[in-house]
Coordinates of C-alpha atoms in Angstrom, one line a residue:
Chain A
M157 CA 20.5 -26.2 -11.2
K158 CA 20.9 -22.7 -12.4
K159 CA 23.6 -20.6 -10.7
L160 CA 22.9 -17.3 -8.9
N161 CA 24.3 -15.1 -11.6
E162 CA 22.1 -16.7 -14.2
L163 CA 19.0 -16.1 -12.0
Q164 CA 20.1 -12.6 -11.2
D165 CA 20.4 -11.9 -14.9
L166 CA 16.8 -13.2 -15.5
I167 CA 15.6 -10.8 -12.8
I168 CA 17.6 -7.8 -14.1
D169 CA 16.2 -8.4 -17.6
G170 CA 12.7 -8.8 -16.1
V171 CA 13.1 -5.5 -14.2
N172 CA 14.2 -3.7 -17.4
Q173 CA 11.2 -5.1 -19.3
L174 CA 8.6 -4.0 -16.7
N175 CA 6.1 -1.6 -18.3
Y176 CA 4.3 1.2 -16.6
P177 CA 2.0 3.8 -18.0
D178 CA 3.7 7.1 -18.9
Q179 CA 1.1 9.2 -17.0
P180 CA 1.0 10.4 -14.3
A181 CA 4.8 10.6 -14.6
E182 CA 5.1 11.6 -10.9
L183 CA 3.7 8.2 -10.0
Y184 CA 5.7 5.9 -12.3
E185 CA 9.0 7.7 -12.6
P186 CA 9.9 7.0 -8.9
I187 CA 9.1 3.3 -9.5
R188 CA 11.5 3.1 -12.4
Y189 CA 14.1 5.0 -10.4
I190 CA 14.1 2.9 -7.3
L191 CA 14.1 -0.3 -9.3
S192 CA 17.1 0.9 -11.3
L193 CA 19.2 1.4 -8.1
G194 CA 20.3 -2.2 -8.3
G195 CA 20.9 -4.3 -5.2
K196 CA 21.7 -8.0 -5.2
R197 CA 18.1 -9.1 -6.2
L198 CA 18.5 -11.8 -3.6
R199 CA 14.8 -12.2 -2.8
P200 CA 13.6 -12.8 -6.3
A201 CA 16.6 -15.0 -7.0
L202 CA 15.6 -17.2 -4.0
L203 CA 12.1 -17.5 -5.6
L204 CA 13.7 -18.7 -8.8
M205 CA 16.1 -21.1 -7.0
A206 CA 13.2 -22.7 -5.1
C207 CA 11.3 -23.1 -8.4
D208 CA 14.4 -24.6 -10.0
L209 CA 14.9 -26.9 -7.0
F210 CA 11.7 -28.7 -7.7
G211 CA 12.3 -28.9 -11.4
G212 CA 10.0 -26.1 -12.3
D213 CA 10.3 -23.8 -15.3
V214 CA 12.3 -20.9 -14.1
E215 CA 11.3 -18.6 -16.9
A216 CA 7.7 -19.0 -15.9
A217 CA 8.5 -17.9 -12.4
V218 CA 10.2 -14.6 -13.4
K219 CA 7.0 -12.5 -13.1
P220 CA 6.2 -13.7 -9.5
A221 CA 9.9 -13.2 -8.7
L222 CA 9.6 -9.6 -9.9
A223 CA 6.5 -9.3 -7.7
I224 CA 8.8 -10.0 -4.7
E225 CA 11.3 -7.5 -5.9
V226 CA 8.7 -4.8 -6.5
F227 CA 7.1 -5.4 -3.1
H228 CA 10.5 -5.3 -1.4
N229 CA 11.3 -1.9 -3.1
F230 CA 7.8 -0.6 -2.1
T231 CA 8.7 -1.3 1.5
L232 CA 12.0 0.4 1.1
M233 CA 10.4 3.5 -0.4
H234 CA 8.0 3.8 2.5
D235 CA 10.6 2.8 5.2
D236 CA 12.9 5.5 3.8
I237 CA 10.2 8.1 4.5
M238 CA 9.6 6.8 8.0
D239 CA 13.3 6.6 8.8
N240 CA 13.9 10.0 7.2
A241 CA 16.7 8.4 5.2
P242 CA 18.5 10.7 2.7
L243 CA 20.2 7.9 0.7
R244 CA 19.3 4.4 -0.6
R245 CA 22.1 2.4 -2.2
G246 CA 24.2 5.5 -2.4
N247 CA 21.5 7.4 -4.3
V248 CA 19.0 10.0 -3.2
T249 CA 15.8 8.5 -1.7
V250 CA 12.5 9.0 -3.6
H251 CA 11.0 11.3 -0.9
E252 CA 14.1 13.5 -1.2
K253 CA 14.4 13.5 -5.0
W254 CA 10.6 14.1 -5.4
N255 CA 8.7 14.6 -2.2
T256 CA 7.0 12.6 0.6
N257 CA 3.5 12.6 -1.0
I258 CA 4.9 11.2 -4.2
A259 CA 6.9 8.5 -2.3
I260 CA 3.7 7.5 -0.4
L261 CA 1.6 7.2 -3.5
S262 CA 4.3 5.6 -5.7
G263 CA 4.8 3.1 -3.0
D264 CA 1.0 2.4 -2.9
V265 CA 0.9 1.8 -6.6
M266 CA 4.0 -0.5 -6.4
M267 CA 2.1 -2.7 -4.0
V268 CA -0.7 -2.9 -6.6
E269 CA 1.9 -3.7 -9.3
A270 CA 3.4 -6.4 -7.0
N271 CA 0.0 -8.0 -6.6
K272 CA -0.6 -7.9 -10.4
L273 CA 2.7 -9.6 -11.0
M274 CA 2.1 -12.2 -8.3
M275 CA -1.1 -13.2 -10.0
L276 CA 0.8 -14.4 -13.0
V277 CA 0.9 -18.0 -11.8
Q278 CA -1.3 -21.0 -12.8
D279 CA -4.9 -21.1 -11.5
N280 CA -4.3 -24.2 -9.4
I281 CA -1.8 -22.4 -7.1
L282 CA -3.2 -18.9 -7.4
R283 CA -4.9 -18.8 -4.0
S284 CA -2.1 -20.5 -2.2
V285 CA 0.5 -18.1 -3.6
L286 CA -1.5 -15.0 -2.8
D287 CA -2.3 -16.2 0.7
I288 CA 1.5 -16.6 1.3
F289 CA 2.1 -13.2 -0.3
N290 CA -0.5 -11.4 1.8
E291 CA 0.7 -13.1 5.0
T292 CA 4.2 -12.1 4.2
A293 CA 3.3 -8.5 3.3
Q294 CA 1.4 -8.1 6.6
G295 CA 4.4 -9.6 8.5
V296 CA 6.8 -7.1 6.9
C297 CA 4.5 -4.2 7.9
E298 CA 4.3 -5.5 11.5
G299 CA 8.0 -5.9 11.6
Q300 CA 8.6 -2.3 10.5
Q301 CA 6.2 -1.1 13.2
F302 CA 7.9 -3.1 15.9
D303 CA 11.2 -1.8 14.7
M304 CA 10.0 1.8 15.0
N305 CA 8.4 1.1 18.4
F306 CA 11.7 -0.3 19.7
E307 CA 13.5 3.0 19.1
Q308 CA 11.3 4.5 21.9
D309 CA 11.1 1.5 24.1
D310 CA 13.7 0.9 26.9
R311 CA 12.4 -2.6 27.8
V312 CA 12.7 -4.6 24.6
S313 CA 13.3 -8.3 25.3
I314 CA 15.5 -10.6 23.2
D315 CA 12.4 -12.6 22.2
E316 CA 10.7 -9.4 21.0
Y317 CA 13.8 -8.5 19.1
L318 CA 14.0 -11.9 17.4
N319 CA 10.3 -11.7 16.5
M320 CA 10.8 -8.2 15.0
I321 CA 13.7 -9.3 12.7
R322 CA 11.8 -12.5 11.8
L323 CA 8.9 -10.3 10.6
K324 CA 10.9 -7.4 9.1
T325 CA 13.5 -9.4 7.3
A326 CA 13.1 -13.1 7.4
V327 CA 9.5 -13.9 6.4
L328 CA 10.0 -12.3 3.0
L329 CA 12.9 -14.7 2.3
G330 CA 10.7 -17.6 3.5
G331 CA 7.7 -16.3 1.5
A332 CA 9.8 -16.0 -1.7
L333 CA 11.1 -19.5 -1.3
K334 CA 7.7 -21.0 -0.6
I335 CA 6.1 -19.3 -3.5
G336 CA 8.9 -20.4 -5.8
A337 CA 8.5 -24.0 -4.5
L338 CA 4.8 -24.0 -5.3
I339 CA 5.4 -22.7 -8.8
G340 CA 8.1 -25.4 -9.2
G341 CA 5.5 -28.0 -8.4
A342 CA 6.4 -28.8 -4.8
D343 CA 3.6 -30.1 -2.5
Q344 CA 2.5 -28.0 0.4
E345 CA 4.6 -30.0 2.9
N346 CA 7.9 -29.5 1.1
A347 CA 7.0 -25.9 0.3
E348 CA 6.4 -25.3 4.1
K349 CA 9.8 -26.8 4.9
L350 CA 11.5 -24.5 2.4
Y351 CA 9.6 -21.6 4.1
Q352 CA 11.1 -22.6 7.5
F353 CA 14.5 -22.9 5.9
G354 CA 14.1 -19.3 4.6
V355 CA 12.8 -17.8 7.8
N356 CA 15.3 -19.3 10.0
L357 CA 18.2 -18.5 7.6
G358 CA 16.9 -15.0 7.5
V359 CA 17.0 -14.6 11.3
A360 CA 20.5 -16.1 11.3
F361 CA 21.6 -13.7 8.6
Q362 CA 20.3 -10.7 10.5
L363 CA 22.1 -11.8 13.7
Q364 CA 25.2 -12.2 11.6
D365 CA 24.7 -8.6 10.5
D366 CA 24.4 -7.4 14.1
I367 CA 27.7 -9.2 14.9
L368 CA 29.5 -7.9 11.8
D369 CA 28.5 -4.3 12.6
V370 CA 30.7 -4.5 15.7
Y371 CA 33.2 -7.2 14.8
G372 CA 33.4 -7.0 11.0
D373 CA 36.7 -6.2 9.2
P374 CA 36.5 -2.5 8.4
E375 CA 38.2 -3.2 5.1
K376 CA 35.5 -5.6 3.9
F377 CA 32.3 -4.5 5.8
G378 CA 30.3 -2.2 3.5
K379 CA 29.1 0.0 6.4
Q380 CA 30.9 1.9 9.1
V381 CA 31.9 -0.6 11.8
G382 CA 30.3 0.4 15.1
G383 CA 27.4 2.2 13.4
D384 CA 24.9 0.4 15.6
I385 CA 26.8 1.3 18.7
I386 CA 27.1 4.9 17.8
S387 CA 23.3 5.1 17.1
N388 CA 22.3 3.0 20.2
K389 CA 20.5 0.6 17.9
K390 CA 18.9 -2.1 19.9
T391 CA 20.6 -5.1 18.3
Y392 CA 20.9 -8.6 19.7
L393 CA 24.3 -7.6 21.1
L394 CA 23.1 -4.6 23.0
L395 CA 20.0 -6.3 24.4
K396 CA 22.0 -9.3 25.5
A397 CA 24.7 -7.1 27.0
L398 CA 22.0 -5.2 29.0
E399 CA 20.6 -8.5 30.1
L400 CA 23.8 -10.1 31.3
A401 CA 25.8 -7.0 32.5
D402 CA 26.6 -6.8 36.2
S403 CA 25.6 -3.5 37.8
D404 CA 28.9 -1.8 37.1
Q405 CA 28.9 -2.8 33.4
K406 CA 25.2 -1.9 33.1
Q407 CA 25.9 1.6 34.5
Q408 CA 28.7 2.1 32.0
L409 CA 26.5 0.9 29.1
L410 CA 23.7 3.2 30.1
Q411 CA 26.1 6.1 30.4
W412 CA 27.3 5.6 26.9
I413 CA 23.7 5.2 25.6
A414 CA 22.8 8.5 27.3
A415 CA 26.0 10.3 26.3
T416 CA 25.8 13.3 23.9
G417 CA 28.7 15.0 22.2
F418 CA 30.9 11.9 22.6
N419 CA 33.9 11.0 20.5
T420 CA 32.6 8.2 18.2
T421 CA 35.8 6.2 18.1
E422 CA 36.0 6.3 21.9
K423 CA 32.3 5.2 22.3
V424 CA 32.7 2.3 19.8
A425 CA 35.9 1.1 21.6
A426 CA 34.4 1.4 25.1
V427 CA 31.1 -0.4 24.3
T428 CA 33.0 -3.1 22.3
A429 CA 35.2 -3.6 25.3
L430 CA 32.1 -4.0 27.5
Y431 CA 30.6 -6.4 24.9
N432 CA 33.9 -8.4 25.1
S433 CA 33.9 -8.7 28.8
I434 CA 30.2 -9.8 28.8
Q435 CA 31.0 -12.2 25.9
V436 CA 27.9 -11.1 23.9
R437 CA 29.6 -12.1 20.7
Q438 CA 29.7 -15.7 21.7
H439 CA 26.0 -15.5 22.8
A440 CA 25.0 -13.9 19.4
E441 CA 27.0 -16.5 17.5
T442 CA 25.3 -19.3 19.4
A443 CA 21.9 -17.9 18.6
M444 CA 22.9 -17.4 15.0
N445 CA 24.2 -21.0 14.7
T446 CA 21.0 -22.3 16.3
Y447 CA 18.8 -20.6 13.7
A448 CA 21.1 -21.7 10.9
E449 CA 20.9 -25.3 12.1
I450 CA 17.1 -25.2 12.3
A451 CA 17.2 -23.8 8.7
F452 CA 19.4 -26.6 7.4
K453 CA 17.4 -29.3 9.2
A454 CA 14.3 -28.0 7.4
L455 CA 16.2 -28.2 4.1
D456 CA 17.4 -31.7 4.9
A457 CA 13.8 -32.8 5.6
I458 CA 12.7 -31.9 2.1
T459 CA 11.9 -35.0 0.1
L460 CA 14.2 -34.5 -2.8
P461 CA 17.5 -36.2 -3.7
E462 CA 20.4 -34.8 -1.7
D463 CA 22.3 -33.6 -4.8
R464 CA 19.4 -31.5 -5.9
K465 CA 19.4 -29.7 -2.5
Q466 CA 23.2 -29.3 -2.5
Y467 CA 23.3 -26.0 -4.4
L468 CA 20.8 -24.3 -2.1
H469 CA 22.8 -25.7 0.9
N470 CA 26.1 -24.4 -0.5
F471 CA 24.5 -21.1 -1.3
A472 CA 23.2 -20.7 2.3
D473 CA 26.6 -21.7 3.6
G474 CA 28.0 -18.9 1.5
L475 CA 25.6 -16.4 3.0
M476 CA 26.6 -17.5 6.5
V477 CA 30.3 -17.4 6.3
R478 CA 30.9 -13.8 5.4
D479 CA 34.1 -13.1 7.3
Y480 CA 34.0 -9.4 6.9
Chain B
M443 CA -34.2 -6.9 -3.7
K444 CA -32.8 -5.8 -0.4
K445 CA -33.0 -2.2 0.6
L446 CA -30.1 0.1 1.1
N447 CA -30.5 0.2 4.9
E448 CA -30.5 -3.6 5.1
L449 CA -27.3 -3.7 3.1
Q450 CA -25.7 -0.9 5.1
D451 CA -26.5 -2.9 8.3
L452 CA -24.8 -5.9 6.9
I453 CA -21.7 -3.8 6.2
I454 CA -21.8 -2.2 9.7
D455 CA -22.1 -5.6 11.4
G456 CA -19.2 -6.8 9.2
V457 CA -17.0 -3.9 10.0
N458 CA -17.6 -4.5 13.7
Q459 CA -16.7 -8.1 13.3
L460 CA -13.4 -7.5 11.5
N461 CA -10.6 -9.0 13.5
Y462 CA -7.1 -7.7 13.7
P463 CA -4.1 -8.8 15.8
D464 CA -3.6 -6.9 19.0
Q465 CA 0.1 -6.2 18.3
P466 CA 1.6 -4.0 17.2
A467 CA -1.2 -1.8 18.6
E468 CA 0.2 1.2 16.7
L469 CA -0.6 -0.6 13.4
Y470 CA -4.0 -1.9 14.1
E471 CA -5.6 0.7 16.4
P472 CA -5.7 3.3 13.6
I473 CA -7.5 0.8 11.3
R474 CA -10.2 0.2 13.9
Y475 CA -10.4 4.0 14.4
I476 CA -10.8 5.1 10.8
L477 CA -13.3 2.3 10.2
S478 CA -15.3 3.4 13.2
L479 CA -15.8 6.9 11.9
G480 CA -18.8 5.8 9.9
G481 CA -19.7 7.2 6.5
K482 CA -22.5 6.0 4.3
R483 CA -20.8 2.8 3.4
L484 CA -22.0 3.5 -0.2
R485 CA -19.3 1.6 -2.0
P486 CA -19.6 -1.8 -0.2
A487 CA -23.4 -1.4 -0.3
L488 CA -23.2 -1.0 -4.1
L489 CA -21.2 -4.3 -4.2
L490 CA -24.0 -6.0 -2.3
M491 CA -26.7 -4.4 -4.4
A492 CA -25.0 -5.7 -7.6
C493 CA -24.7 -9.2 -6.1
D494 CA -28.4 -9.1 -5.1
L495 CA -29.3 -7.8 -8.6
F496 CA -28.2 -11.0 -10.1
G497 CA -29.8 -13.2 -7.5
G498 CA -26.6 -13.9 -5.6
D499 CA -26.2 -14.7 -1.9
V500 CA -25.7 -11.3 -0.3
E501 CA -24.3 -12.7 2.9
A502 CA -21.6 -14.4 1.0
A503 CA -20.6 -11.1 -0.6
V504 CA -20.1 -9.3 2.7
K505 CA -16.3 -10.0 3.0
P506 CA -15.5 -8.7 -0.5
A507 CA -17.8 -5.7 0.2
L508 CA -15.7 -5.0 3.3
A509 CA -12.6 -5.3 1.2
I510 CA -13.9 -2.3 -0.8
E511 CA -14.6 -0.4 2.4
V512 CA -11.2 -1.2 3.9
F513 CA -9.5 -0.2 0.6
H514 CA -11.5 3.0 0.4
N515 CA -10.5 3.9 4.0
F516 CA -6.9 3.1 3.2
T517 CA -6.9 5.7 0.4
L518 CA -8.5 8.2 2.8
M519 CA -5.8 7.6 5.4
H520 CA -3.0 8.2 2.9
D521 CA -4.9 11.0 1.1
D522 CA -5.3 12.8 4.4
I523 CA -1.5 12.8 4.9
M524 CA -1.0 14.1 1.4
D525 CA -3.6 16.8 1.8
N526 CA -2.5 17.7 5.3
A527 CA -6.1 17.3 6.4
P528 CA -6.8 17.8 10.1
L529 CA -10.2 16.3 10.1
R530 CA -12.0 13.3 8.5
R531 CA -15.7 13.0 9.1
G532 CA -15.5 15.6 11.9
N533 CA -12.8 13.6 13.7
V534 CA -9.1 14.0 14.0
T535 CA -7.3 12.3 11.1
V536 CA -5.0 9.3 11.8
H537 CA -1.7 11.2 11.0
E538 CA -2.8 13.9 13.5
K539 CA -4.0 11.6 16.2
W540 CA -0.9 9.4 16.0
N541 CA 1.7 10.5 13.4
T542 CA 2.5 10.4 9.7
N543 CA 4.6 7.2 9.9
I544 CA 1.9 5.3 11.6
A545 CA -0.7 6.6 9.1
I546 CA 1.6 5.4 6.2
L547 CA 2.2 2.0 7.7
S548 CA -1.4 1.4 8.9
G549 CA -2.6 2.3 5.5
D550 CA -0.2 -0.2 3.9
V551 CA -1.4 -3.0 6.1
M552 CA -5.0 -2.0 5.3
M553 CA -4.3 -2.6 1.7
V554 CA -3.1 -6.0 2.6
E555 CA -6.2 -6.6 4.7
A556 CA -8.3 -5.5 1.7
N557 CA -6.6 -8.0 -0.5
K558 CA -7.2 -10.8 2.0
L559 CA -10.9 -9.9 2.3
M560 CA -11.2 -9.7 -1.5
M561 CA -9.9 -13.2 -1.8
L562 CA -12.9 -14.6 0.0
V563 CA -14.7 -15.4 -3.2
Q564 CA -15.2 -18.7 -5.0
D565 CA -12.2 -20.1 -6.9
N566 CA -13.9 -19.8 -10.3
I567 CA -14.1 -16.0 -10.1
L568 CA -11.0 -15.3 -7.9
R569 CA -8.8 -14.2 -10.8
S570 CA -11.4 -12.0 -12.4
V571 CA -12.3 -10.4 -9.1
L572 CA -8.7 -9.6 -8.2
D573 CA -7.9 -8.3 -11.7
I574 CA -10.8 -5.8 -11.3
F575 CA -9.7 -4.9 -7.8
N576 CA -6.1 -4.3 -8.8
E577 CA -7.1 -2.3 -11.9
T578 CA -9.4 -0.2 -9.7
A579 CA -6.8 0.3 -7.0
Q580 CA -4.2 1.5 -9.6
G581 CA -6.7 3.8 -11.1
V582 CA -7.5 5.4 -7.7
C583 CA -3.8 6.0 -7.1
E584 CA -3.5 7.6 -10.5
G585 CA -6.5 9.8 -9.9
Q586 CA -5.0 11.0 -6.6
Q587 CA -1.7 11.8 -8.3
F588 CA -3.5 13.8 -11.1
D589 CA -5.5 15.6 -8.5
M590 CA -2.3 16.7 -6.7
N591 CA -0.6 17.6 -10.0
F592 CA -3.6 19.8 -11.0
E593 CA -3.1 22.0 -7.9
Q594 CA 0.2 23.2 -9.4
D595 CA -0.9 23.2 -13.1
D596 CA -2.4 26.2 -14.7
R597 CA -3.3 24.5 -18.0
V598 CA -5.6 21.7 -16.9
S599 CA -8.1 20.8 -19.7
I600 CA -11.7 19.7 -19.1
D601 CA -10.8 16.3 -20.5
E602 CA -8.0 15.9 -18.1
Y603 CA -10.3 16.9 -15.3
L604 CA -12.9 14.4 -16.3
N605 CA -10.3 11.7 -16.5
M606 CA -9.0 12.6 -13.0
I607 CA -12.5 12.4 -11.4
R608 CA -13.2 9.2 -13.3
L609 CA -10.0 7.6 -11.8
K610 CA -10.1 9.2 -8.3
T611 CA -13.8 8.6 -7.6
A612 CA -15.7 6.8 -10.3
V613 CA -13.7 3.6 -11.0
L614 CA -14.1 2.4 -7.4
L615 CA -17.9 2.6 -7.7
G616 CA -17.7 0.8 -11.0
G617 CA -15.3 -1.8 -9.6
A618 CA -17.5 -2.5 -6.6
L619 CA -20.5 -3.0 -8.8
K620 CA -18.6 -5.3 -11.2
I621 CA -17.2 -7.4 -8.5
G622 CA -20.6 -7.7 -6.8
A623 CA -22.1 -8.7 -10.2
L624 CA -19.6 -11.5 -10.7
I625 CA -20.1 -12.8 -7.1
G626 CA -23.8 -12.7 -7.8
G627 CA -23.3 -14.9 -10.9
A628 CA -23.4 -12.4 -13.7
D629 CA -21.6 -13.2 -16.9
Q630 CA -18.6 -11.0 -17.9
E631 CA -20.7 -9.0 -20.3
N632 CA -23.4 -8.0 -17.9
A633 CA -20.8 -7.3 -15.2
E634 CA -18.9 -5.0 -17.6
K635 CA -22.2 -3.1 -18.3
L636 CA -22.7 -2.6 -14.6
Y637 CA -19.1 -1.3 -14.4
Q638 CA -19.9 1.2 -17.1
F639 CA -23.1 2.2 -15.2
G640 CA -21.0 2.8 -12.0
V641 CA -18.2 4.7 -13.6
N642 CA -20.4 7.0 -15.5
L643 CA -22.7 7.5 -12.6
G644 CA -19.7 8.3 -10.5
V645 CA -18.5 11.0 -12.9
A646 CA -22.0 12.5 -13.0
F647 CA -22.1 12.4 -9.2
Q648 CA -18.8 14.3 -8.9
L649 CA -20.0 16.9 -11.4
Q650 CA -23.1 17.4 -9.3
D651 CA -20.8 17.9 -6.3
D652 CA -19.0 20.6 -8.2
I653 CA -22.3 22.3 -9.0
L654 CA -23.6 22.0 -5.5
D655 CA -20.5 23.5 -4.0
V656 CA -21.5 26.7 -5.7
Y657 CA -25.2 26.5 -6.2
G658 CA -26.2 24.3 -3.3
D659 CA -28.7 25.4 -0.6
P660 CA -26.5 26.4 2.4
E661 CA -29.2 25.0 4.7
K662 CA -28.9 21.5 3.2
F663 CA -25.4 21.3 1.8
G664 CA -23.0 19.6 4.3
K665 CA -20.0 21.8 3.4
Q666 CA -19.4 25.5 3.2
V667 CA -21.0 26.8 0.0
G668 CA -18.4 28.4 -2.2
G669 CA -15.5 26.4 -0.6
D670 CA -14.2 25.4 -4.0
I671 CA -14.2 29.1 -5.1
I672 CA -12.4 30.3 -2.0
S673 CA -9.7 27.7 -2.4
N674 CA -9.4 28.1 -6.3
K675 CA -10.2 24.4 -6.7
K676 CA -10.0 23.5 -10.4
T677 CA -13.5 22.1 -10.7
Y678 CA -15.5 21.6 -13.9
L679 CA -17.1 25.0 -13.3
L680 CA -13.8 26.9 -13.0
L681 CA -12.2 25.2 -15.9
K682 CA -15.2 25.7 -18.1
A683 CA -15.4 29.4 -17.0
L684 CA -11.8 29.9 -17.9
E685 CA -12.4 28.2 -21.3
L686 CA -15.4 30.2 -22.2
A687 CA -14.7 33.6 -20.6
D688 CA -14.2 36.6 -22.8
S689 CA -11.0 38.6 -22.2
D690 CA -12.6 40.9 -19.6
Q691 CA -14.2 38.0 -17.7
K692 CA -11.0 36.0 -17.8
Q693 CA -9.0 38.9 -16.4
Q694 CA -11.5 39.2 -13.5
L695 CA -11.4 35.5 -12.8
L696 CA -7.6 35.4 -12.8
Q697 CA -7.6 38.4 -10.5
W698 CA -9.8 36.7 -8.0
I699 CA -7.6 33.5 -8.3
A700 CA -4.5 35.5 -7.6
A701 CA -6.0 37.6 -4.9
T702 CA -4.8 37.3 -1.3
G703 CA -6.4 38.8 1.8
F704 CA -9.8 38.9 0.2
N705 CA -13.2 38.9 1.8
T706 CA -14.5 35.4 1.2
T707 CA -18.1 36.4 0.9
E708 CA -17.2 39.0 -1.7
K709 CA -15.0 36.5 -3.6
V710 CA -17.7 33.8 -3.7
A711 CA -20.3 36.4 -4.8
A712 CA -18.1 37.8 -7.5
V713 CA -16.9 34.5 -9.0
T714 CA -20.5 33.1 -8.8
A715 CA -21.7 36.2 -10.8
L716 CA -19.0 35.5 -13.4
Y717 CA -20.0 31.8 -13.5
N718 CA -23.6 33.0 -14.1
S719 CA -22.8 35.3 -16.9
I720 CA -20.7 32.6 -18.6
Q721 CA -23.5 30.1 -17.9
V722 CA -21.1 27.4 -16.6
R723 CA -23.8 25.9 -14.4
Q724 CA -25.8 25.0 -17.6
H725 CA -22.6 23.5 -19.2
A726 CA -21.9 21.5 -16.0
E727 CA -25.4 20.2 -15.8
T728 CA -25.4 19.2 -19.5
A729 CA -22.1 17.3 -18.9
M730 CA -23.6 15.7 -15.7
N731 CA -26.8 14.7 -17.5
T732 CA -24.8 13.2 -20.4
Y733 CA -22.8 11.0 -18.0
A734 CA -25.9 10.0 -16.1
E735 CA -27.6 9.0 -19.4
I736 CA -24.7 6.9 -20.5
A737 CA -24.9 5.2 -17.0
F738 CA -28.6 4.5 -17.4
K739 CA -28.1 3.2 -20.9
A740 CA -25.6 0.7 -19.6
L741 CA -28.0 -0.4 -16.9
D742 CA -30.8 -0.7 -19.5
A743 CA -28.6 -3.0 -21.6
I744 CA -28.1 -5.5 -18.8
T745 CA -30.0 -8.7 -19.8
L746 CA -32.2 -8.9 -16.7
P747 CA -36.0 -8.3 -16.3
E748 CA -36.8 -4.6 -16.0
D749 CA -38.3 -4.9 -12.6
R750 CA -35.1 -6.5 -11.2
K751 CA -33.1 -3.4 -12.3
Q752 CA -35.7 -1.0 -11.1
Y753 CA -34.3 -0.7 -7.6
L754 CA -30.8 0.2 -8.7
H755 CA -32.3 2.6 -11.2
N756 CA -34.3 4.3 -8.5
F757 CA -31.4 4.4 -6.2
A758 CA -29.2 6.1 -8.8
D759 CA -32.0 8.5 -9.5
G760 CA -32.0 9.3 -5.8
L761 CA -28.3 10.0 -5.9
M762 CA -28.7 12.4 -8.8
V763 CA -31.5 14.5 -7.5
R764 CA -29.9 16.0 -4.4
D765 CA -31.4 19.5 -4.5
Y766 CA -29.1 20.8 -1.7

């Protein structure tokens, strides 16, 4: 089995070798730019890992893996417009560096490029692969819309939230793994199990992110601890807290949500104290562990020798034990 | 051969039967809305015509024809954002009726829907059909970018303009015809000839539009006659006039282009008079006729009995003799 850094190197080489026309420059420069901003290339690496898992030729899977990376960056380019985000990976976003129109149209053409790259698979799996890709792409769009809706919605349920993160984040991990599996020669049944592994792991991973945003070590966590609390983001923790709070706790929570001109340190401390007394961290960890267990059960059910699956198992363990 | 109105009815029925999920409503309602605004359904009808031309089963081509219509409306939805357009076919545009974010994301999911519909062809032509579709989609994006660039560019050449309208308008006509031909059982060579027919006819059609905008009968022309002159749109007529004008004429043209607070009737009359003295209408008609001739030669070269091709020939004639 190839290690993550070998796979990431294949992706990085592949990204560097992607060719676009020179003209119109306004269309293709932003694509080169956003793809040059780096990132962990986790999604395409997962595609290659899945291919490798079933003994497939990893080199032959690089183009479809790049399709996943180009698609992912297309969604980031459009999401950044919608979220009015000034920065992406510490760099100016495309709509800020150029303008919104260019970010819309470059994103559109990235989606076409992603489709073209995804077609570079053998004929016998072309339809299956594109079906998964289209289903995944549609899910990601739905997830983004739900996420935007939730900002304005005061009655989001935990189930609705879990469905949103499944669509917005998790199905792309599952889709990348399933496509990689098919390229590697897996049958539909094993490929579907790997999809379930990816989707459930993705939900667990996002729940972990919600927990770390509040309880992460400020020294190790990449973002500002408490950022979700400051912005009233409807995370699993906040939704669970609102669900379980007694009337006094609920009133305090709602007051902090409605507050303007607050001291951020004070708000983070107060809401975290409420979370502690309601024990939402434990609830979130239980939910996270449940999704992780479902993921690992799906991986266990794949009909391959245990030692072949060990690497992916260890890798997923690694993703889930971030202590920061 | 089936007549245009029969084919349009098939498309209209197909559009009405398109199924989308209910949720998130903000994503799918705008798709239903823009597709309900009508239009002549020319592009999907051309796909069906091409299929019919080669004796294919038109009913089996309806889904890919709808893919063309959904894709076309996706480009309109995003173009309307970029052009800041308040109206589309006399109705409020999606970004005005909802908002820009919803128009971006609904457009994105329309592109996925278009891809899904385009996959509903037989396995043996799937790759060819999707290759054409992706190439077409990329061309349309490039054309839109060139069109936006030209608004800010004072040195657009006639060749650049012709390339822009080829990409923005004509390749989709060509692509629709070529895909329809393949579904109908045409070989690659005949399909490619039909593509050339469509692309060149599309360029001719756009040149006719440029001419009609100035010289159309106000009673019959759907838009305001002189609209391109009022807005300084870089049409074939304006570019050719700037190319051929003597220094005095050029100075007058540039004055009208730079003018603010002008009387629109006066500007249209003055610029039209300059066009007349430079004889740009004749130049534009010559160019238009040249493209139409190339189109008809490509149609003539298709290895089918003449009487089978007669309907498409007549149809194209009809498109090119709008006297309004």
